[in-house]
Protein backbone atom coordinates (compact mmCIF):
# COMPACT_ATOMS: atom_id res chain seq x y z
CA UNK A 1 0.00 0.00 0.00
CA UNK A 2 1.24 3.49 -0.77
CA UNK A 3 0.15 6.46 1.30
CA UNK A 4 -0.10 9.70 -0.68
CA UNK A 5 -0.84 13.17 0.61
CA UNK A 6 -0.63 15.45 -2.41
CA UNK A 7 -2.55 15.48 -5.69
CA UNK A 8 0.68 14.95 -7.66
CA UNK A 9 1.62 11.93 -5.56
CA UNK A 10 -1.84 10.49 -6.08
CA UNK A 11 -1.71 10.94 -9.86
CA UNK A 12 1.74 9.34 -9.95
CA UNK A 13 0.66 6.38 -7.80
CA UNK A 14 -2.38 5.84 -10.02
CA UNK A 15 -0.15 5.43 -13.06
CA UNK A 16 1.17 2.20 -11.60
CA UNK A 17 -2.36 0.76 -11.59
CA UNK A 18 -3.63 -1.09 -14.65
CA UNK A 19 -7.26 -2.20 -14.64
CA UNK A 20 -10.41 -1.10 -12.85
CA UNK A 21 -10.31 1.13 -9.77
CA UNK A 22 -12.77 0.98 -6.88
CA UNK A 23 -12.91 3.92 -4.49
CA UNK A 24 -14.07 4.31 -0.88
CA UNK A 25 -14.07 7.87 0.50
CA UNK A 26 -14.11 8.19 4.30
CA UNK A 27 -13.44 10.63 7.11
CA UNK A 28 -11.37 8.02 8.97
CA UNK A 29 -11.74 6.60 12.50
CA UNK A 30 -12.48 3.45 10.53
CA UNK A 31 -14.85 0.82 11.90
CA UNK A 32 -16.49 -2.33 10.62
CA UNK A 33 -18.97 -0.24 8.58
CA UNK A 34 -16.17 1.37 6.58
CA UNK A 35 -14.42 -1.99 6.35
CA UNK A 36 -17.46 -3.62 4.75
CA UNK A 37 -17.30 -1.01 1.95
CA UNK A 38 -13.53 -1.52 1.59
CA UNK A 39 -13.88 -5.32 1.45
CA UNK A 40 -16.63 -5.16 -1.14
CA UNK A 41 -14.66 -2.71 -3.28
CA UNK A 42 -11.58 -4.93 -2.95
CA UNK A 43 -13.54 -7.90 -4.35
CA UNK A 44 -15.21 -6.04 -7.21
CA UNK A 45 -12.23 -4.13 -8.67
CA UNK A 46 -8.64 -4.75 -9.80
CA UNK A 47 -7.39 -1.89 -7.61
CA UNK A 48 -8.62 -0.04 -4.57
CA UNK A 49 -8.19 3.56 -3.45
CA UNK A 50 -9.39 4.71 -0.02
CA UNK A 51 -9.36 8.34 1.07
CA UNK A 52 -9.31 9.67 4.60
CA UNK A 53 -10.16 13.35 4.75
CA UNK A 54 -12.11 15.19 7.44
CA UNK A 55 -13.67 17.70 5.10
CA UNK A 56 -14.06 21.11 6.77
CA UNK A 57 -16.61 22.46 4.28
CA UNK A 58 -19.29 19.97 5.35
CA UNK A 59 -19.12 20.95 9.03
CA UNK A 60 -21.25 23.88 10.13
CA UNK A 61 -20.12 26.57 12.54
CA UNK A 62 -20.11 25.06 16.07
CA UNK A 63 -20.07 21.42 14.90
CA UNK A 64 -17.42 18.89 15.92
CA UNK A 65 -14.79 19.53 13.20
CA UNK A 66 -11.90 19.97 15.65
CA UNK A 67 -13.09 17.20 17.95
CA UNK A 68 -13.92 14.75 15.14
CA UNK A 69 -12.23 11.44 16.08
CA UNK A 70 -8.91 10.93 14.28
CA UNK A 71 -7.08 7.61 14.35
CA UNK A 72 -4.59 7.84 11.49
CA UNK A 73 -2.21 5.17 12.78
CA UNK A 74 -4.90 2.54 13.29
CA UNK A 75 -6.61 3.51 10.03
CA UNK A 76 -3.39 3.02 8.05
CA UNK A 77 -2.98 -0.47 9.53
CA UNK A 78 -6.60 -1.39 8.73
CA UNK A 79 -6.26 -0.24 5.11
CA UNK A 80 -2.96 -2.06 4.67
CA UNK A 81 -4.39 -5.34 5.97
CA UNK A 82 -7.54 -4.90 3.87
CA UNK A 83 -5.49 -4.77 0.66
CA UNK A 84 -5.85 -1.09 -0.20
CA UNK A 85 -3.50 -0.10 -3.06
CA UNK A 86 -3.49 3.67 -2.49
CA UNK A 87 -4.45 5.45 0.72
CA UNK A 88 -5.05 9.13 -0.03
CA UNK A 89 -4.76 11.35 3.07
CA UNK A 90 -4.65 14.91 1.75
CA UNK A 91 -4.20 18.13 3.68
CA UNK A 92 -6.90 20.81 3.52
CA UNK A 93 -4.53 22.95 1.42
CA UNK A 94 -4.13 20.16 -1.14
CA UNK A 95 -7.90 19.96 -1.57
CA UNK A 96 -8.97 23.60 -1.54
CA UNK A 97 -7.93 27.02 -2.69
CA UNK A 98 -9.48 30.36 -1.81
CA UNK A 99 -12.57 31.64 -3.63
CA UNK A 100 -13.49 28.34 -5.17
CA UNK A 101 -16.21 27.49 -7.61
CA UNK A 102 -18.90 25.69 -5.62
CA UNK A 103 -21.59 23.21 -6.45
CA UNK A 104 -24.75 23.22 -4.39
CA UNK A 105 -27.19 20.63 -3.12
CA UNK A 106 -30.59 20.59 -4.87
CA UNK A 107 -33.02 23.14 -3.45
CA UNK A 108 -35.60 20.65 -2.20
CA UNK A 109 -33.99 17.28 -1.56
CA UNK A 110 -30.83 18.91 -0.26
CA UNK A 111 -32.68 20.99 2.33
CA UNK A 112 -35.01 18.51 4.02
CA UNK A 113 -34.18 16.16 6.91
CA UNK A 114 -30.37 16.31 7.38
CA UNK A 115 -30.26 19.29 5.04
CA UNK A 116 -32.78 21.14 7.19
CA UNK A 117 -30.97 20.31 10.43
CA UNK A 118 -27.56 21.09 8.92
CA UNK A 119 -28.12 23.73 6.21
CA UNK A 120 -25.09 23.88 3.94
CA UNK A 121 -23.77 20.48 5.02
CA UNK A 122 -24.66 18.80 1.76
CA UNK A 123 -23.10 21.60 -0.32
CA UNK A 124 -19.76 20.89 1.34
CA UNK A 125 -20.23 17.14 1.16
CA UNK A 126 -21.02 17.21 -2.59
CA UNK A 127 -18.13 19.59 -3.22
CA UNK A 128 -15.59 17.23 -1.68
CA UNK A 129 -17.13 14.07 -3.12
CA UNK A 130 -17.02 15.61 -6.62
CA UNK A 131 -13.32 16.40 -6.13
CA UNK A 132 -12.54 12.96 -4.71
CA UNK A 133 -14.43 11.07 -7.42
CA UNK A 134 -12.65 13.06 -10.13
CA UNK A 135 -9.27 12.49 -8.50
CA UNK A 136 -9.77 8.77 -7.95
CA UNK A 137 -10.47 7.91 -11.58
CA UNK A 138 -12.59 5.07 -10.20
CA UNK A 139 -15.25 3.28 -12.21
CA UNK A 140 -17.08 2.32 -9.01
CA UNK A 141 -17.38 4.25 -5.73
CA UNK A 142 -18.86 2.74 -2.58
CA UNK A 143 -21.13 4.55 -0.11
CA UNK A 144 -23.08 3.35 2.93
CA UNK A 145 -26.88 3.34 3.11
CA UNK A 146 -26.29 4.53 6.68
CA UNK A 147 -26.10 8.05 5.22
CA UNK A 148 -29.07 7.50 2.96
CA UNK A 149 -29.72 11.12 2.00
CA UNK A 150 -26.02 11.66 1.28
CA UNK A 151 -26.05 8.58 -0.94
CA UNK A 152 -29.15 9.80 -2.83
CA UNK A 153 -27.62 13.24 -3.40
CA UNK A 154 -24.32 11.80 -4.62
CA UNK A 155 -26.22 9.56 -7.05
CA UNK A 156 -28.11 12.64 -8.21
CA UNK A 157 -24.90 14.65 -8.65
CA UNK A 158 -23.36 11.87 -10.75
CA UNK A 159 -26.53 11.78 -12.87
CA UNK A 160 -26.92 15.57 -13.21
CA UNK A 161 -23.26 16.16 -14.07
CA UNK A 162 -22.96 13.07 -16.34
CA UNK A 163 -20.05 11.78 -14.29
CA UNK A 164 -18.55 8.50 -15.46
CA UNK A 165 -18.67 6.51 -12.23
CA UNK A 166 -21.09 3.97 -10.73
CA UNK A 167 -22.27 4.65 -7.22
CA UNK A 168 -22.59 1.40 -5.26
CA UNK A 169 -24.90 1.51 -2.21
CA UNK A 170 -23.73 -0.72 0.66
CA UNK A 171 -25.76 -2.17 3.55
CA UNK A 172 -25.65 -0.71 7.05
CA UNK A 173 -23.36 -2.53 9.49
CA UNK A 174 -24.61 -2.71 13.10
CA UNK A 175 -23.17 -3.95 16.38
CA UNK A 176 -24.54 -7.11 17.98
CA UNK A 177 -27.28 -5.12 19.71
CA UNK A 178 -28.43 -3.34 16.57
CA UNK A 179 -26.70 0.05 16.95
CA UNK A 180 -25.62 1.30 13.50
CA UNK A 181 -21.84 1.74 13.59
CA UNK A 182 -20.63 5.33 13.36
CA UNK A 183 -17.35 7.11 14.10
CA UNK A 184 -19.37 9.39 16.38
CA UNK A 185 -20.52 6.47 18.60
CA UNK A 186 -17.31 7.04 20.61
CA UNK A 187 -19.03 10.10 22.07
CA UNK A 188 -21.67 7.88 23.78
CA UNK A 189 -21.14 7.65 27.55
CA UNK A 190 -22.71 5.67 30.40
CA UNK A 191 -26.30 4.65 29.72
CA UNK A 192 -26.32 6.54 26.40
CA UNK A 193 -25.17 3.48 24.46
CA UNK A 194 -28.17 1.58 25.80
CA UNK A 195 -30.57 4.46 25.04
CA UNK A 196 -29.10 4.82 21.54
CA UNK A 197 -30.54 1.40 20.72
CA UNK A 198 -33.94 3.12 20.56
CA UNK A 199 -33.13 4.23 17.00
CA UNK A 200 -32.82 0.73 15.59
CA UNK A 201 -35.67 -0.47 17.82
CA UNK A 202 -37.94 2.23 16.35
CA UNK A 203 -37.08 0.98 12.85
CA UNK A 204 -37.76 -2.62 13.89
CA UNK A 205 -41.10 -1.50 15.25
CA UNK A 206 -41.90 0.26 11.97
CA UNK A 207 -40.92 -2.81 9.95
CA UNK A 208 -43.09 -5.03 12.15
CA UNK A 209 -46.06 -2.73 11.59
CA UNK A 210 -45.53 -2.76 7.82
CA UNK A 211 -45.24 -6.55 7.86
CA UNK A 212 -48.54 -6.67 9.76
CA UNK A 213 -50.17 -4.66 6.96
CA UNK A 214 -49.93 -1.08 8.33
CA UNK A 215 -48.99 1.31 5.52
CA UNK A 216 -50.13 4.66 6.91
CA UNK A 217 -47.02 6.78 7.35
CA UNK A 218 -48.44 8.92 10.18
CA UNK A 219 -49.47 5.91 12.25
CA UNK A 220 -46.09 4.26 11.79
CA UNK A 221 -44.21 7.43 12.80
CA UNK A 222 -46.38 7.86 15.89
CA UNK A 223 -45.37 4.37 17.02
CA UNK A 224 -41.71 5.06 16.23
CA UNK A 225 -41.79 8.21 18.35
CA UNK A 226 -43.04 6.24 21.37
CA UNK A 227 -39.96 3.99 21.12
CA UNK A 228 -37.73 7.06 20.70
CA UNK A 229 -38.93 8.75 23.90
CA UNK A 230 -35.82 7.50 25.77
CA UNK A 231 -33.52 9.56 23.53
CA UNK A 232 -32.62 13.13 24.53
CA UNK A 233 -34.15 14.70 21.43
CA UNK A 234 -36.00 13.24 18.49
CA UNK A 235 -34.82 15.33 15.53
CA UNK A 236 -36.98 13.66 12.92
CA UNK A 237 -38.63 10.51 11.78
CA UNK A 238 -39.47 10.35 8.12
CA UNK A 239 -40.80 7.94 5.55
CA UNK A 240 -39.78 8.74 1.98
CA UNK A 241 -39.44 7.00 -1.35
CA UNK A 242 -36.01 6.03 -2.69
CA UNK A 243 -35.73 9.45 -4.36
CA UNK A 244 -36.42 11.13 -1.00
CA UNK A 245 -39.93 12.31 -1.82
CA UNK A 246 -42.27 12.11 1.22
CA UNK A 247 -44.80 9.29 1.17
CA UNK A 248 -48.30 9.10 2.64
CA UNK A 249 -48.38 5.33 2.47
CA UNK A 250 -45.50 2.87 2.50
CA UNK A 251 -44.65 1.42 -0.92
CA UNK A 252 -42.92 -1.88 -0.38
CA UNK A 253 -39.73 -1.98 -2.46
CA UNK A 254 -39.55 1.82 -2.75
CA UNK A 255 -39.47 3.13 0.83
CA UNK A 256 -36.83 4.37 3.25
CA UNK A 257 -37.76 4.90 6.89
CA UNK A 258 -35.38 7.32 8.58
CA UNK A 259 -34.69 8.46 12.10
CA UNK A 260 -32.37 11.05 13.62
CA UNK A 261 -32.11 11.59 17.35
CA UNK A 262 -29.63 13.02 19.82
CA UNK A 263 -28.43 10.84 22.67
CA UNK A 264 -26.03 12.69 24.98
CA UNK A 265 -23.65 14.62 22.74
CA UNK A 266 -23.97 12.96 19.35
CA UNK A 267 -26.74 13.15 16.79
CA UNK A 268 -27.38 9.61 15.64
CA UNK A 269 -28.84 8.51 12.31
CA UNK A 270 -30.36 5.26 11.23
CA UNK A 271 -32.68 4.02 8.52
CA UNK A 272 -34.15 0.95 6.93
CA UNK A 273 -34.99 0.30 3.29
CA UNK A 274 -38.29 -1.49 2.80
P1 LIG B 1 -17.71 8.65 7.04
O1 LIG B 1 -16.30 8.28 7.40
O2 LIG B 1 -18.62 8.77 8.21
O3 LIG B 1 -17.78 9.82 6.09
O4 LIG B 1 -18.27 7.41 6.21
C1 LIG B 1 -17.63 6.95 5.04
C2 LIG B 1 -18.53 5.97 4.35
O5 LIG B 1 -18.81 4.87 5.20
C3 LIG B 1 -19.90 6.60 3.98
O6 LIG B 1 -20.27 6.14 2.69
C4 LIG B 1 -20.80 6.05 5.05
O7 LIG B 1 -22.17 5.96 4.66
C5 LIG B 1 -20.21 4.66 5.27
N1 LIG B 1 -20.60 4.13 6.58
C6 LIG B 1 -20.46 4.74 7.78
N2 LIG B 1 -20.99 3.97 8.76
C7 LIG B 1 -21.49 2.87 8.15
C8 LIG B 1 -22.18 1.70 8.61
N3 LIG B 1 -22.44 1.52 9.90
N4 LIG B 1 -22.54 0.78 7.71
C9 LIG B 1 -22.26 0.96 6.38
N5 LIG B 1 -21.61 2.02 5.88
C10 LIG B 1 -21.23 2.97 6.74
Short mmCIF file of C-alpha atoms in Angstrom, two decimals, residues 63-256:
data_model
loop_
_atom_site.label_atom_id
_atom_site.label_comp_id
_atom_site.label_asym_id
_atom_site.label_seq_id
_atom_site.Cartn_x
_atom_site.Cartn_y
_atom_site.Cartn_z
CA UNK A 63 -20.07 21.42 14.90
CA UNK A 64 -17.42 18.89 15.92
CA UNK A 65 -14.79 19.53 13.20
CA UNK A 66 -11.90 19.97 15.65
CA UNK A 67 -13.09 17.20 17.95
CA UNK A 68 -13.92 14.75 15.14
CA UNK A 69 -12.23 11.44 16.08
CA UNK A 70 -8.91 10.93 14.28
CA UNK A 71 -7.08 7.61 14.35
CA UNK A 72 -4.59 7.84 11.49
CA UNK A 73 -2.21 5.17 12.78
CA UNK A 74 -4.90 2.54 13.29
CA UNK A 75 -6.61 3.51 10.03
CA UNK A 76 -3.39 3.02 8.05
CA UNK A 77 -2.98 -0.47 9.53
CA UNK A 78 -6.60 -1.39 8.73
CA UNK A 79 -6.26 -0.24 5.11
CA UNK A 80 -2.96 -2.06 4.67
CA UNK A 81 -4.39 -5.34 5.97
CA UNK A 82 -7.54 -4.90 3.87
CA UNK A 83 -5.49 -4.77 0.66
CA UNK A 84 -5.85 -1.09 -0.20
CA UNK A 85 -3.50 -0.10 -3.06
CA UNK A 86 -3.49 3.67 -2.49
CA UNK A 87 -4.45 5.45 0.72
CA UNK A 88 -5.05 9.13 -0.03
CA UNK A 89 -4.76 11.35 3.07
CA UNK A 90 -4.65 14.91 1.75
CA UNK A 91 -4.20 18.13 3.68
CA UNK A 92 -6.90 20.81 3.52
CA UNK A 93 -4.53 22.95 1.42
CA UNK A 94 -4.13 20.16 -1.14
CA UNK A 95 -7.90 19.96 -1.57
CA UNK A 96 -8.97 23.60 -1.54
CA UNK A 97 -7.93 27.02 -2.69
CA UNK A 98 -9.48 30.36 -1.81
CA UNK A 99 -12.57 31.64 -3.63
CA UNK A 100 -13.49 28.34 -5.17
CA UNK A 101 -16.21 27.49 -7.61
CA UNK A 102 -18.90 25.69 -5.62
CA UNK A 103 -21.59 23.21 -6.45
CA UNK A 104 -24.75 23.22 -4.39
CA UNK A 105 -27.19 20.63 -3.12
CA UNK A 106 -30.59 20.59 -4.87
CA UNK A 107 -33.02 23.14 -3.45
CA UNK A 108 -35.60 20.65 -2.20
CA UNK A 109 -33.99 17.28 -1.56
CA UNK A 110 -30.83 18.91 -0.26
CA UNK A 111 -32.68 20.99 2.33
CA UNK A 112 -35.01 18.51 4.02
CA UNK A 113 -34.18 16.16 6.91
CA UNK A 114 -30.37 16.31 7.38
CA UNK A 115 -30.26 19.29 5.04
CA UNK A 116 -32.78 21.14 7.19
CA UNK A 117 -30.97 20.31 10.43
CA UNK A 118 -27.56 21.09 8.92
CA UNK A 119 -28.12 23.73 6.21
CA UNK A 120 -25.09 23.88 3.94
CA UNK A 121 -23.77 20.48 5.02
CA UNK A 122 -24.66 18.80 1.76
CA UNK A 123 -23.10 21.60 -0.32
CA UNK A 124 -19.76 20.89 1.34
CA UNK A 125 -20.23 17.14 1.16
CA UNK A 126 -21.02 17.21 -2.59
CA UNK A 127 -18.13 19.59 -3.22
CA UNK A 128 -15.59 17.23 -1.68
CA UNK A 129 -17.13 14.07 -3.12
CA UNK A 130 -17.02 15.61 -6.62
CA UNK A 131 -13.32 16.40 -6.13
CA UNK A 132 -12.54 12.96 -4.71
CA UNK A 133 -14.43 11.07 -7.42
CA UNK A 134 -12.65 13.06 -10.13
CA UNK A 135 -9.27 12.49 -8.50
CA UNK A 136 -9.77 8.77 -7.95
CA UNK A 137 -10.47 7.91 -11.58
CA UNK A 138 -12.59 5.07 -10.20
CA UNK A 139 -15.25 3.28 -12.21
CA UNK A 140 -17.08 2.32 -9.01
CA UNK A 141 -17.38 4.25 -5.73
CA UNK A 142 -18.86 2.74 -2.58
CA UNK A 143 -21.13 4.55 -0.11
CA UNK A 144 -23.08 3.35 2.93
CA UNK A 145 -26.88 3.34 3.11
CA UNK A 146 -26.29 4.53 6.68
CA UNK A 147 -26.10 8.05 5.22
CA UNK A 148 -29.07 7.50 2.96
CA UNK A 149 -29.72 11.12 2.00
CA UNK A 150 -26.02 11.66 1.28
CA UNK A 151 -26.05 8.58 -0.94
CA UNK A 152 -29.15 9.80 -2.83
CA UNK A 153 -27.62 13.24 -3.40
CA UNK A 154 -24.32 11.80 -4.62
CA UNK A 155 -26.22 9.56 -7.05
CA UNK A 156 -28.11 12.64 -8.21
CA UNK A 157 -24.90 14.65 -8.65
CA UNK A 158 -23.36 11.87 -10.75
CA UNK A 159 -26.53 11.78 -12.87
CA UNK A 160 -26.92 15.57 -13.21
CA UNK A 161 -23.26 16.16 -14.07
CA UNK A 162 -22.96 13.07 -16.34
CA UNK A 163 -20.05 11.78 -14.29
CA UNK A 164 -18.55 8.50 -15.46
CA UNK A 165 -18.67 6.51 -12.23
CA UNK A 166 -21.09 3.97 -10.73
CA UNK A 167 -22.27 4.65 -7.22
CA UNK A 168 -22.59 1.40 -5.26
CA UNK A 169 -24.90 1.51 -2.21
CA UNK A 170 -23.73 -0.72 0.66
CA UNK A 171 -25.76 -2.17 3.55
CA UNK A 172 -25.65 -0.71 7.05
CA UNK A 173 -23.36 -2.53 9.49
CA UNK A 174 -24.61 -2.71 13.10
CA UNK A 175 -23.17 -3.95 16.38
CA UNK A 176 -24.54 -7.11 17.98
CA UNK A 177 -27.28 -5.12 19.71
CA UNK A 178 -28.43 -3.34 16.57
CA UNK A 179 -26.70 0.05 16.95
CA UNK A 180 -25.62 1.30 13.50
CA UNK A 181 -21.84 1.74 13.59
CA UNK A 182 -20.63 5.33 13.36
CA UNK A 183 -17.35 7.11 14.10
CA UNK A 184 -19.37 9.39 16.38
CA UNK A 185 -20.52 6.47 18.60
CA UNK A 186 -17.31 7.04 20.61
CA UNK A 187 -19.03 10.10 22.07
CA UNK A 188 -21.67 7.88 23.78
CA UNK A 189 -21.14 7.65 27.55
CA UNK A 190 -22.71 5.67 30.40
CA UNK A 191 -26.30 4.65 29.72
CA UNK A 192 -26.32 6.54 26.40
CA UNK A 193 -25.17 3.48 24.46
CA UNK A 194 -28.17 1.58 25.80
CA UNK A 195 -30.57 4.46 25.04
CA UNK A 196 -29.10 4.82 21.54
CA UNK A 197 -30.54 1.40 20.72
CA UNK A 198 -33.94 3.12 20.56
CA UNK A 199 -33.13 4.23 17.00
CA UNK A 200 -32.82 0.73 15.59
CA UNK A 201 -35.67 -0.47 17.82
CA UNK A 202 -37.94 2.23 16.35
CA UNK A 203 -37.08 0.98 12.85
CA UNK A 204 -37.76 -2.62 13.89
CA UNK A 205 -41.10 -1.50 15.25
CA UNK A 206 -41.90 0.26 11.97
CA UNK A 207 -40.92 -2.81 9.95
CA UNK A 208 -43.09 -5.03 12.15
CA UNK A 209 -46.06 -2.73 11.59
CA UNK A 210 -45.53 -2.76 7.82
CA UNK A 211 -45.24 -6.55 7.86
CA UNK A 212 -48.54 -6.67 9.76
CA UNK A 213 -50.17 -4.66 6.96
CA UNK A 214 -49.93 -1.08 8.33
CA UNK A 215 -48.99 1.31 5.52
CA UNK A 216 -50.13 4.66 6.91
CA UNK A 217 -47.02 6.78 7.35
CA UNK A 218 -48.44 8.92 10.18
CA UNK A 219 -49.47 5.91 12.25
CA UNK A 220 -46.09 4.26 11.79
CA UNK A 221 -44.21 7.43 12.80
CA UNK A 222 -46.38 7.86 15.89
CA UNK A 223 -45.37 4.37 17.02
CA UNK A 224 -41.71 5.06 16.23
CA UNK A 225 -41.79 8.21 18.35
CA UNK A 226 -43.04 6.24 21.37
CA UNK A 227 -39.96 3.99 21.12
CA UNK A 228 -37.73 7.06 20.70
CA UNK A 229 -38.93 8.75 23.90
CA UNK A 230 -35.82 7.50 25.77
CA UNK A 231 -33.52 9.56 23.53
CA UNK A 232 -32.62 13.13 24.53
CA UNK A 233 -34.15 14.70 21.43
CA UNK A 234 -36.00 13.24 18.49
CA UNK A 235 -34.82 15.33 15.53
CA UNK A 236 -36.98 13.66 12.92
CA UNK A 237 -38.63 10.51 11.78
CA UNK A 238 -39.47 10.35 8.12
CA UNK A 239 -40.80 7.94 5.55
CA UNK A 240 -39.78 8.74 1.98
CA UNK A 241 -39.44 7.00 -1.35
CA UNK A 242 -36.01 6.03 -2.69
CA UNK A 243 -35.73 9.45 -4.36
CA UNK A 244 -36.42 11.13 -1.00
CA UNK A 245 -39.93 12.31 -1.82
CA UNK A 246 -42.27 12.11 1.22
CA UNK A 247 -44.80 9.29 1.17
CA UNK A 248 -48.30 9.10 2.64
CA UNK A 249 -48.38 5.33 2.47
CA UNK A 250 -45.50 2.87 2.50
CA UNK A 251 -44.65 1.42 -0.92
CA UNK A 252 -42.92 -1.88 -0.38
CA UNK A 253 -39.73 -1.98 -2.46
CA UNK A 254 -39.55 1.82 -2.75
CA UNK A 255 -39.47 3.13 0.83
CA UNK A 256 -36.83 4.37 3.25
#
